Short mmCIF file of C-alpha atoms and ligand atoms in Angstrom, two decimals:
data_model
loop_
_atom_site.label_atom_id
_atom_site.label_comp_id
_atom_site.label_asym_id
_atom_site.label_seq_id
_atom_site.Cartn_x
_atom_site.Cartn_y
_atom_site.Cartn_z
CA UNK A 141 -32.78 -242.09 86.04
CA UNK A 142 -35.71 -242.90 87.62
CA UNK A 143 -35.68 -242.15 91.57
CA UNK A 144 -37.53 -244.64 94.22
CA UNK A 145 -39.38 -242.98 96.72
CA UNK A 146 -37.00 -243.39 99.54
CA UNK A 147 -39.33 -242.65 102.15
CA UNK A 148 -40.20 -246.80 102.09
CA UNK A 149 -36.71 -247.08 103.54
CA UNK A 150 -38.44 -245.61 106.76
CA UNK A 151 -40.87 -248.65 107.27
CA UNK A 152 -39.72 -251.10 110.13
CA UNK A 153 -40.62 -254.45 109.24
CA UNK A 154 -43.96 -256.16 110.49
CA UNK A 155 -42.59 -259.09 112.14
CA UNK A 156 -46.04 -259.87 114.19
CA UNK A 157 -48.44 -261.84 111.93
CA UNK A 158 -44.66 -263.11 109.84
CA UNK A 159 -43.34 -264.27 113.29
CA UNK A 160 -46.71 -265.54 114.81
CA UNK A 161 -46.75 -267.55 111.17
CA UNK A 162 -43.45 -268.96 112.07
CA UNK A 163 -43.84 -270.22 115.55
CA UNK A 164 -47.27 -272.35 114.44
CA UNK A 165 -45.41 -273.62 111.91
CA UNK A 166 -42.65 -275.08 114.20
CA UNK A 167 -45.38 -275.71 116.74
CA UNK A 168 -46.87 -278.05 114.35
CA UNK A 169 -44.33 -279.87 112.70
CA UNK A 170 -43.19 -280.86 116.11
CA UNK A 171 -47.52 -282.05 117.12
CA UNK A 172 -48.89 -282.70 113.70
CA UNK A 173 -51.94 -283.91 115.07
CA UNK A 174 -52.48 -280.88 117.13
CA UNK A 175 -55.73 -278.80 116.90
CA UNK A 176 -55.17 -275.23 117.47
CA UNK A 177 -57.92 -272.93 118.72
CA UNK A 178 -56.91 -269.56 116.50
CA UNK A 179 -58.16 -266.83 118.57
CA UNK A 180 -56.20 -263.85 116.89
CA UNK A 181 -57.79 -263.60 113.63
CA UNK A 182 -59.00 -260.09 112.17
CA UNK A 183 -60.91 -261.92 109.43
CA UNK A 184 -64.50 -262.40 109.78
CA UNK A 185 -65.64 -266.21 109.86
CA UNK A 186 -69.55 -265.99 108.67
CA UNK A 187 -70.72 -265.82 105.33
CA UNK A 188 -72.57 -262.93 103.64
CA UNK A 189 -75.97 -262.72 104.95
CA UNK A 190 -78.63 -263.70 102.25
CA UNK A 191 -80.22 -260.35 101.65
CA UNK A 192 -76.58 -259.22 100.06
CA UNK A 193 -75.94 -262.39 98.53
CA UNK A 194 -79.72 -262.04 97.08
CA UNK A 195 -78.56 -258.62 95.78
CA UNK A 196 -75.30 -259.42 94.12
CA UNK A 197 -76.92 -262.36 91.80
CA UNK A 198 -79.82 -259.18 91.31
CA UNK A 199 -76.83 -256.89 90.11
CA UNK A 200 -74.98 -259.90 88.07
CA UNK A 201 -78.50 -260.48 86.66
CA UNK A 202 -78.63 -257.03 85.80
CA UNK A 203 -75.28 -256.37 83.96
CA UNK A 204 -76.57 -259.48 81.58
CA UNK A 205 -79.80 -257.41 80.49
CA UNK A 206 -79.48 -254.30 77.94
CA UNK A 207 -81.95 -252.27 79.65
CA UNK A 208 -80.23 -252.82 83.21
CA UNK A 209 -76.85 -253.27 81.99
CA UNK A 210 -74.49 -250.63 83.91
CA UNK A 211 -71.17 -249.43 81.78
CA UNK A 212 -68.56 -247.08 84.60
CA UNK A 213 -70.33 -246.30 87.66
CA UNK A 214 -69.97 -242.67 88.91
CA UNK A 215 -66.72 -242.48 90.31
CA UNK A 216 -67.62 -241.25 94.38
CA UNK A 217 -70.66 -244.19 94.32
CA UNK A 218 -74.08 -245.13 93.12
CA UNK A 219 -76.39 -242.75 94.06
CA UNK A 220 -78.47 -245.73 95.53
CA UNK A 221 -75.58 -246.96 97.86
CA UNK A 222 -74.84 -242.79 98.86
CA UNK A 223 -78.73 -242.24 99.82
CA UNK A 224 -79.31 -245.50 101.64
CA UNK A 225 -76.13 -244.72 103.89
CA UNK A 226 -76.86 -241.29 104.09
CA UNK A 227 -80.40 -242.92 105.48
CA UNK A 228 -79.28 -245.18 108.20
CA UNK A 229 -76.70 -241.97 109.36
CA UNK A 230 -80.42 -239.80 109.16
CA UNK A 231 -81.74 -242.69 111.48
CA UNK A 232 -78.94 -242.31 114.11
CA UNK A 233 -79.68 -238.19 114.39
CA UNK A 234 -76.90 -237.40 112.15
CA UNK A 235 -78.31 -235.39 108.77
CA UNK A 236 -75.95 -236.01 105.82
CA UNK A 237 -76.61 -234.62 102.21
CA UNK A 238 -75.86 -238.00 99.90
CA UNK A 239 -72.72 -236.61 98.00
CA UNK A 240 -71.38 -235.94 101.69
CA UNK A 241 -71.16 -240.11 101.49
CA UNK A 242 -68.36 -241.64 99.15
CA UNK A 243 -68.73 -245.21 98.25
CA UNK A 244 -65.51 -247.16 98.49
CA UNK A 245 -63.08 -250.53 97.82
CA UNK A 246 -62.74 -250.47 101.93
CA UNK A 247 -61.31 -248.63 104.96
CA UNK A 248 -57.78 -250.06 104.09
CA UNK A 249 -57.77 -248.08 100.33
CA UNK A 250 -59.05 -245.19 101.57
CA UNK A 251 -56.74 -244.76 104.67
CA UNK A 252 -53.72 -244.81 102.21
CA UNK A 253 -55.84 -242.41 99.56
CA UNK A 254 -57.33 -239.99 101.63
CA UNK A 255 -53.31 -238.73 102.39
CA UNK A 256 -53.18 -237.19 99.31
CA UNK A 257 -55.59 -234.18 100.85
CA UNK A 258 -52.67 -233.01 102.99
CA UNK A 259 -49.20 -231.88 102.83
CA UNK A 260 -46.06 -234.02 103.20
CA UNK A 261 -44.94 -231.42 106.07
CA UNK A 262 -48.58 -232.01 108.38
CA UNK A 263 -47.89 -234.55 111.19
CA UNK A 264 -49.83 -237.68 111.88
CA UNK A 265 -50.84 -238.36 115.59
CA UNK A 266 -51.51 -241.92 115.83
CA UNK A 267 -52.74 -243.20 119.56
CA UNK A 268 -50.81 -246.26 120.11
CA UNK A 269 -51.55 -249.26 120.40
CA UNK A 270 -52.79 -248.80 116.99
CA UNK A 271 -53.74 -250.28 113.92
CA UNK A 272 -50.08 -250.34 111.86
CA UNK A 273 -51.03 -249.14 108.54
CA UNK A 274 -52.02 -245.70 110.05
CA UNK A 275 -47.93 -245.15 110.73
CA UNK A 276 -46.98 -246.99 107.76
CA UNK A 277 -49.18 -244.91 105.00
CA UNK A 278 -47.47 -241.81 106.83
CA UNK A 279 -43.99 -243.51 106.57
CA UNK A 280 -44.14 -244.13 102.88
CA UNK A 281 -45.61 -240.25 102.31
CA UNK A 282 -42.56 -238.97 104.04
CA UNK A 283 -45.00 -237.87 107.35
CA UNK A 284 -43.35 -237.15 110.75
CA UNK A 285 -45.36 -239.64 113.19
CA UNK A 286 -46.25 -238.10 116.55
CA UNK A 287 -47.07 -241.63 118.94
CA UNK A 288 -48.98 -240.69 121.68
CA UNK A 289 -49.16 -244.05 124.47
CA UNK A 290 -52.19 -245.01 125.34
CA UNK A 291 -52.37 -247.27 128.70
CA UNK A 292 -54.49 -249.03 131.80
CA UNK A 293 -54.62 -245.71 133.59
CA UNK A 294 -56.78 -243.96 131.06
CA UNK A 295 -58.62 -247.53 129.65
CA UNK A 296 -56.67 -246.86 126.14
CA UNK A 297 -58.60 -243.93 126.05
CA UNK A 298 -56.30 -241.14 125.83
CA UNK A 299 -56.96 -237.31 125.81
CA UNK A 300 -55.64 -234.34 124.20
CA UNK A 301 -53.84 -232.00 126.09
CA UNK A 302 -51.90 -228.62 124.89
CA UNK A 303 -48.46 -230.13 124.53
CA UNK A 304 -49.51 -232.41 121.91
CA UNK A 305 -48.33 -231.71 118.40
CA UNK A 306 -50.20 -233.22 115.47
CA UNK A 307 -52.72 -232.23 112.21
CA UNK A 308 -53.74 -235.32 111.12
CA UNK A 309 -55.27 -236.84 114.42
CA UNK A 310 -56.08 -240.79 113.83
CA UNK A 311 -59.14 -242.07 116.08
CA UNK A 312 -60.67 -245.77 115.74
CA UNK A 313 -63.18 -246.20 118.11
CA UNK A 314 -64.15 -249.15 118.97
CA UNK A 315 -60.39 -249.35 118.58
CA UNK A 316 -58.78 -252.21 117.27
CA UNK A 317 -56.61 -253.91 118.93
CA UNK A 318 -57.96 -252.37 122.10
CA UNK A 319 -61.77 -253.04 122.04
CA UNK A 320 -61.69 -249.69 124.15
CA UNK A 321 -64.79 -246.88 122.89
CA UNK A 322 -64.54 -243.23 123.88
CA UNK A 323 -67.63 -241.90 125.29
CA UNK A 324 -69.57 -238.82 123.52
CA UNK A 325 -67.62 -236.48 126.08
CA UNK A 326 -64.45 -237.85 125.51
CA UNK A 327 -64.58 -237.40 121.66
CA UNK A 328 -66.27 -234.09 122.20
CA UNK A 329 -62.67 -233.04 123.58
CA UNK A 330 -61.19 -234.42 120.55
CA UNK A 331 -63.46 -232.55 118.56
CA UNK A 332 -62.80 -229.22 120.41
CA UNK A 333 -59.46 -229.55 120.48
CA UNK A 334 -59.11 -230.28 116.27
CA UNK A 335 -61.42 -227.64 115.64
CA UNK A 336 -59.25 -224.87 118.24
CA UNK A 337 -56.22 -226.26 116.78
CA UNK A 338 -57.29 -226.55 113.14
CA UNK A 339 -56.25 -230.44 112.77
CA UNK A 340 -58.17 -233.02 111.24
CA UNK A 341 -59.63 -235.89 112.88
CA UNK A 342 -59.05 -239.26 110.49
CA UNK A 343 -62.43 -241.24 112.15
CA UNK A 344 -62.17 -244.91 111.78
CA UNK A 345 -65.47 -246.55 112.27
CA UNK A 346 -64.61 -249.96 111.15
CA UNK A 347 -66.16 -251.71 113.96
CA UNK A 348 -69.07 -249.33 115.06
CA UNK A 349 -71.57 -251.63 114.34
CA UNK A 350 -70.23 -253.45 117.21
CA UNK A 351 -71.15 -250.46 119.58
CA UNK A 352 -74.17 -251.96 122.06
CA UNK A 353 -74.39 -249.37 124.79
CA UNK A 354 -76.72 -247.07 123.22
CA UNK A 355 -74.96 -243.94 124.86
CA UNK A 356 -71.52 -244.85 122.87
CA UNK A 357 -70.87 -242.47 119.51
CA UNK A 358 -71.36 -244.55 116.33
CA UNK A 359 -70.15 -241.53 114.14
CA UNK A 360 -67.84 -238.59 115.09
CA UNK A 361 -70.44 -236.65 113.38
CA UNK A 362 -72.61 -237.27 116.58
CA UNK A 363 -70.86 -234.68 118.19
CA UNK A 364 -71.38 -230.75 117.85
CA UNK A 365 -68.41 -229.40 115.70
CA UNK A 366 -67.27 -232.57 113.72
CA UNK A 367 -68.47 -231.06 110.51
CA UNK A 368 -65.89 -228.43 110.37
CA UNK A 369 -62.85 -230.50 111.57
CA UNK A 370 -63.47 -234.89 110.79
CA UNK A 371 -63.44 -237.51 107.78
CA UNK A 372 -64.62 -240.94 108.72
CA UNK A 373 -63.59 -243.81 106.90
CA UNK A 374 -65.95 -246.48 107.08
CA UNK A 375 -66.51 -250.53 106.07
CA UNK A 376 -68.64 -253.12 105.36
CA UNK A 377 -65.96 -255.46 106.07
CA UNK A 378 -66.90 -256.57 109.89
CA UNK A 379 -70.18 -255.21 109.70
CA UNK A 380 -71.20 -257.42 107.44
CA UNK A 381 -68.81 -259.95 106.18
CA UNK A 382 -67.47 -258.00 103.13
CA UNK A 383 -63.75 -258.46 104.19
CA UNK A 384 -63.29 -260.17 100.71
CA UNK A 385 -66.04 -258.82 98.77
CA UNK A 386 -64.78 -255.64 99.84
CA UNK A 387 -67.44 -252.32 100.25
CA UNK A 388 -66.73 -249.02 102.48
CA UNK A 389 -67.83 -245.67 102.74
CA UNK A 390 -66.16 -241.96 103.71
CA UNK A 391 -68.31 -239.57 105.11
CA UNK A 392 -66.61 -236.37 104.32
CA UNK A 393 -68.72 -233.08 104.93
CA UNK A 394 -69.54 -229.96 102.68
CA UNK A 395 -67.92 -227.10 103.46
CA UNK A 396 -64.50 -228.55 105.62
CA UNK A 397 -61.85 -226.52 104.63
CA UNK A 398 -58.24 -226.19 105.98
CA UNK A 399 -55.91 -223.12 104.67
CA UNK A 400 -58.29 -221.77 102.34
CA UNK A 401 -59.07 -224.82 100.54
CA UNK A 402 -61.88 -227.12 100.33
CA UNK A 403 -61.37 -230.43 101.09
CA UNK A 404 -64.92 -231.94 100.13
CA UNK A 405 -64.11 -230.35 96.22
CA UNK A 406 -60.89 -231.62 96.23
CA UNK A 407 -62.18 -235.53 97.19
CA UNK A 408 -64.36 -235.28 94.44
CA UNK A 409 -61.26 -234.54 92.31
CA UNK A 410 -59.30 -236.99 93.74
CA UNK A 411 -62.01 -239.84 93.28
CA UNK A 412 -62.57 -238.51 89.87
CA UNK A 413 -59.17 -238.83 88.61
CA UNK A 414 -58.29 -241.57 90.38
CA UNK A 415 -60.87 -244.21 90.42
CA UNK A 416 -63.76 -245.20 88.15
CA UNK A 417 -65.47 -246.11 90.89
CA UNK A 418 -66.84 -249.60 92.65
CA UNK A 419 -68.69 -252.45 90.56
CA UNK A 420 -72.66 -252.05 90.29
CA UNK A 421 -72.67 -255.45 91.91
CA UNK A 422 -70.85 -254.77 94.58
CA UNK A 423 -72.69 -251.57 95.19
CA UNK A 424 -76.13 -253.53 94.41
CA UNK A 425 -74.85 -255.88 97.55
CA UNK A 426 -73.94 -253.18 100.02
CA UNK A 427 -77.70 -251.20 99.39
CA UNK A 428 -78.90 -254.18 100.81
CA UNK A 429 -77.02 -253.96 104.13
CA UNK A 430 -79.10 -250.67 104.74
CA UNK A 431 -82.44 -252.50 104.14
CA UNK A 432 -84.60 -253.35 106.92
CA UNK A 433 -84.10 -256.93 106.46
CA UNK A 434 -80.63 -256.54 105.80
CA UNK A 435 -79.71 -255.11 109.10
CA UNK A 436 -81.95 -257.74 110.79
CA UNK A 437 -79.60 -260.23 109.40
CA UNK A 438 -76.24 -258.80 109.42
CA UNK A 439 -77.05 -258.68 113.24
CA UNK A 440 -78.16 -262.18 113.69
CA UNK A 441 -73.61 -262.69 112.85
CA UNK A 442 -73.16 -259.80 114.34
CA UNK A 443 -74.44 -261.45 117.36
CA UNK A 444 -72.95 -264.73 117.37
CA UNK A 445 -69.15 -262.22 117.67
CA UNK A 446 -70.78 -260.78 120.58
CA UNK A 447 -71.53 -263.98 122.21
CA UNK A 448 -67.65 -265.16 121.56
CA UNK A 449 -66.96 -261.66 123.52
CA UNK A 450 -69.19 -262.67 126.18
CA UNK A 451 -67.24 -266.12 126.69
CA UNK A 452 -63.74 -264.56 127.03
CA UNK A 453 -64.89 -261.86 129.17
CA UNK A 454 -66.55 -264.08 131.56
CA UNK A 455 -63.07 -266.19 131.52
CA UNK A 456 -61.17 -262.86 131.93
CA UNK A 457 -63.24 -262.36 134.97
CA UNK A 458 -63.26 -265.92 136.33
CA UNK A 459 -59.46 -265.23 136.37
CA UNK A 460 -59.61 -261.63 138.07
CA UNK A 461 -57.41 -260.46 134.89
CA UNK A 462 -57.90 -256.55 134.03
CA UNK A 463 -59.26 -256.25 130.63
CA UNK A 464 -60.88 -253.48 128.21
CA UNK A 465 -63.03 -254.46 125.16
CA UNK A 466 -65.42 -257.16 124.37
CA UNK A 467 -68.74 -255.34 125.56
CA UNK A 468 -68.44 -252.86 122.27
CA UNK A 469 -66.18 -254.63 120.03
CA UNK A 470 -64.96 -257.50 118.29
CA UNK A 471 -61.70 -257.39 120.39
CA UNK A 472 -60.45 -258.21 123.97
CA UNK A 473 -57.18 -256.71 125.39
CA UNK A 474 -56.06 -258.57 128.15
CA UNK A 475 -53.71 -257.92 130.55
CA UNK A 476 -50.94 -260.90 130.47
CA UNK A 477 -51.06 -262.44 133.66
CA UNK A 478 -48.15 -262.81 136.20
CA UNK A 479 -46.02 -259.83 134.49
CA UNK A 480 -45.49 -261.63 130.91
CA UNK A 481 -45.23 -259.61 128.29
CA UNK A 482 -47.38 -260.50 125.34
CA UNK A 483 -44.84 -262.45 123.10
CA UNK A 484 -44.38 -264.51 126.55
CA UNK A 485 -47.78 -265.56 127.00
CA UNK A 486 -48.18 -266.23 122.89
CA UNK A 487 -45.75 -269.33 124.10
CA UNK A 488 -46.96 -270.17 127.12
CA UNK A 489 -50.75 -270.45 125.43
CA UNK A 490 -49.63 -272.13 122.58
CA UNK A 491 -47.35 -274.68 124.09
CA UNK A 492 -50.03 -275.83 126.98
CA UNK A 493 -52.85 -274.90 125.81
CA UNK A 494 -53.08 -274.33 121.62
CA UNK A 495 -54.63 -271.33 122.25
CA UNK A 496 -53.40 -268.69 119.73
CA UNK A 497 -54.29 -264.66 120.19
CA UNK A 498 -52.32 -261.68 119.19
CA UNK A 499 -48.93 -260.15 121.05
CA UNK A 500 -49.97 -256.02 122.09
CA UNK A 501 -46.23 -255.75 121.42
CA UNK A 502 -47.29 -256.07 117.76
CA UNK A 503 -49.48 -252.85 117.86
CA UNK A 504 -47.08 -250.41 119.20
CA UNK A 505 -44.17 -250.70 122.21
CA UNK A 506 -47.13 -249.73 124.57
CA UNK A 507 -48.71 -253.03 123.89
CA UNK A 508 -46.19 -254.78 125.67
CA UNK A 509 -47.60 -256.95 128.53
CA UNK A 510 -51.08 -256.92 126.50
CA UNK A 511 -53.05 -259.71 124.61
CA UNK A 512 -55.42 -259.56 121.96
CA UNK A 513 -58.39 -262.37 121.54
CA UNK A 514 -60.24 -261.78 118.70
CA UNK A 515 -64.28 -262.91 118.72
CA UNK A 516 -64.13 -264.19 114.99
CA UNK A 517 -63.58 -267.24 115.68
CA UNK A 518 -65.81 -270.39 115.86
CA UNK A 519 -68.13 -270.51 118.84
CA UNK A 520 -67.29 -273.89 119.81
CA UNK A 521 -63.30 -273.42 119.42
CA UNK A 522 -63.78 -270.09 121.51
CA UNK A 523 -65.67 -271.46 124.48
CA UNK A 524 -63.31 -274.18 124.23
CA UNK A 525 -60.27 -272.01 123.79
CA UNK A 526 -61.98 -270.10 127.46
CA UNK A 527 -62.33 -272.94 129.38
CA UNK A 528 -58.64 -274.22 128.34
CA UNK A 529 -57.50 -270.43 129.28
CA UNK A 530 -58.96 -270.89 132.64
CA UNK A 531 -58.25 -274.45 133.23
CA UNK A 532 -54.63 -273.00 132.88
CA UNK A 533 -53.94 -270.17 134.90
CA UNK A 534 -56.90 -271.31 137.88
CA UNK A 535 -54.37 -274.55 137.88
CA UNK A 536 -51.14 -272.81 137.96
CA UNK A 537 -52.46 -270.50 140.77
CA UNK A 538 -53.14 -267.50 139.22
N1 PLP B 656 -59.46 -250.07 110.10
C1 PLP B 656 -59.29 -250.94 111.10
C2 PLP B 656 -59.17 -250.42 112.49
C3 PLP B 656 -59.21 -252.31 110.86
O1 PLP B 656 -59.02 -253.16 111.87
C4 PLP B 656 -59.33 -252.76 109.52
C5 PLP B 656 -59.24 -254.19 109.20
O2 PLP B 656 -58.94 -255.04 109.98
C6 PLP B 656 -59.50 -251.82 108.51
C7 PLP B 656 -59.56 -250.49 108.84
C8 PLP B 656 -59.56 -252.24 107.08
O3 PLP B 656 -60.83 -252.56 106.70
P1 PLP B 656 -61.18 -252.95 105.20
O4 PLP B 656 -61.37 -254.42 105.17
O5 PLP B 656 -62.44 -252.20 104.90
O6 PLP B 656 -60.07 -252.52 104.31
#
């Protein structure tokens, strides 16, 4: 008889987005003619910038012609897509060979793929708040999780330190929900400590291209040592629009071993049994990202997001509430004001205000007392949704 794999008998249930779901709902059928102002989306809002959308009709175009017609792509990515993002990593200081790059469907595939590198007995660190499918991908392998709280006295931002038990040591910077960056010196202690410790450092950059502060680490391979102890899963998805097109990239170096085996030879195996790879369109799309022109445009949406940040900072300031985020990152976390906790002030916005964001309860218990606005929204509903969040707590005294 065929045995589940019980280990999905370990996952809690999400509740957030099902319970957030459930109180618009209600909301709504008691004010149909209510407009919300959804500020806790994770989904981009802007279309695909032209140079990409240029590219995909070039790579539909293409699979119609005999002589450019592409059968199975090479299963770890086009070796156009590999160079051009092994390219724009040359242009930030960081020298990559191209099969060091592995094209992918997105960061969400490969954080539940890339597990299959380690043993069911290795631990996974995850710094809460967090995103929740680096527990739950850990749950369903069996994994012990090691949480380690992240909170106002260290900006989200936590460090290692001795006691800390862990091999498979998840980092997203700019973190979501938290908006919060670690500095080059901060990750360098990350670094030191994975390497000393023989861990691995699981990188998410899914929001780097968010990073504005020039001194802020794009890639973990920025800092001296990375190359013998990180993997970073990367995505098109925020930086340019691809959330349902889906494109991402793992940059995972030659030559990282851990007991004796080599992990970059054992990717390729994986990727080779496991996938036939990513469409030519898609790939055709994404090599235009890394185009001059493409970059100009991806950061023409890229900056409308950072103008949304701008208005709820400048709110979060105009009400004196403590805050991390926005600058770097398509995410503020607020603190809730006047001692609610998060699912408290979901209520209070919605009821007076039809503001939505996102409870920090949902990201971990640490996020209790937290808020999450996202910047994806509309500029109008956003400065709207600002002014309303001010209007509100200025009144009430605040
Ligand atoms: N990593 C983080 C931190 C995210 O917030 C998300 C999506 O919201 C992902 C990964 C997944 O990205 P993708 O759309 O490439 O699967």
């Amino acid at each position: 008889m065929l045995k589940p794999n019980k280990c999905y008998g370990n996952l809690q249930d999400s509740y957030l987005f099902y319970n957030i779901a459930q109180k618009i709902q209600a909301y709504l059928e008691a004010h149909p003619d209510a407009k919300l102002y959804r500020m806790g989306i994770g989904d981009v809002s802007l279309p695909l910038c032209d140079a990409v959308v240029k590219a995909l009709h070039q790579g539909v175009a293409d699979q119609g012609v005999k002589e450019r017609f592409h059968g199975y792509m090479p299963e770890c990515g086009a070796p156009f897509l590999r160079e051009a993002i092994a390219a724009h990593y040359q242009k930030r200081g960081v020298p990559l060979d191209a099969d060091e790059v592995f094209v992918s469907s997105g960061a969400s595939d490969e954080l539940g793929d890339i597990l299959d590198l380690f043993d069911r007995s290795s631990t996974a660190l995850v710094m809460e708040p967090a995103y929740p499918a680096y527990v739950d991908a850990n749950l369903m392998a069996g994994r012990k999780i090691v949480r380690l709280a992240a909170g106002e006295e260290n900006g989200f931002l936590p460090q290692p330190d001795d006691r800390l038990e862990g091999d498979i040591l998840y980092i997203c910077s700019p973190n979501n929900p938290t908006g919060a960056v670690f500095s080059k010196e901060q990750l360098q202690a990350w670094v030191d400590y994975a390497n000393e410790k023989e861990a691995l450092i699981l990188f998410d950059a899914a929001y780097e291209a968010f990073i504005e502060d020039p001194d802020l680490p794009h890639s973990i391979f920025e800092l001296e040592g990375a190359r013998t102890c990180a993997i970073e899963i990367c995505s098109l998805s925020k930086t340019a629009g691809f959330t349902g097109t889906r494109l991402g990239y793992t940059i995972l170096p030659k030559g990282l071993q851990r007991g004796g085996m080599d992990l970059h030879a054992m990717w390729v195996r994986n990727r080779t049994t496991k996938t036939n790879g990513v469409s030519y369109i898609l790939q055709k799309g994404g090599a235009a990202v890394f185009t001059e022109e493409g970059q100009r445009q991806i950061r023409q949406n890229l900056q409308i997001y950072k103008n949304n940040a701008k208005v709820f900072m400048r709110a979060a300031n105009e009400l004196g509430l403590w805050y991390c985020g926005g600058k770097n990152a398509p995410y503020i976390w607020l603190k809730c004001p006047g001692g609610m906790t998060g699912w408290q002030l979901f209520d209070y916005l919605l009821e007076e205000v039809q503001v939505i964001g996102t409870p920090g309860e949902g990201f971990g218990a640490c996020g209790k007392g937290f808020f999450r606005f996202s910047t994806f929204g509309n500029p109008q509903d956003t400065e709207e949704a600002a002014r309303r969040l001010v209007w509100l707590f200025k009144g009430k005294g605040y």
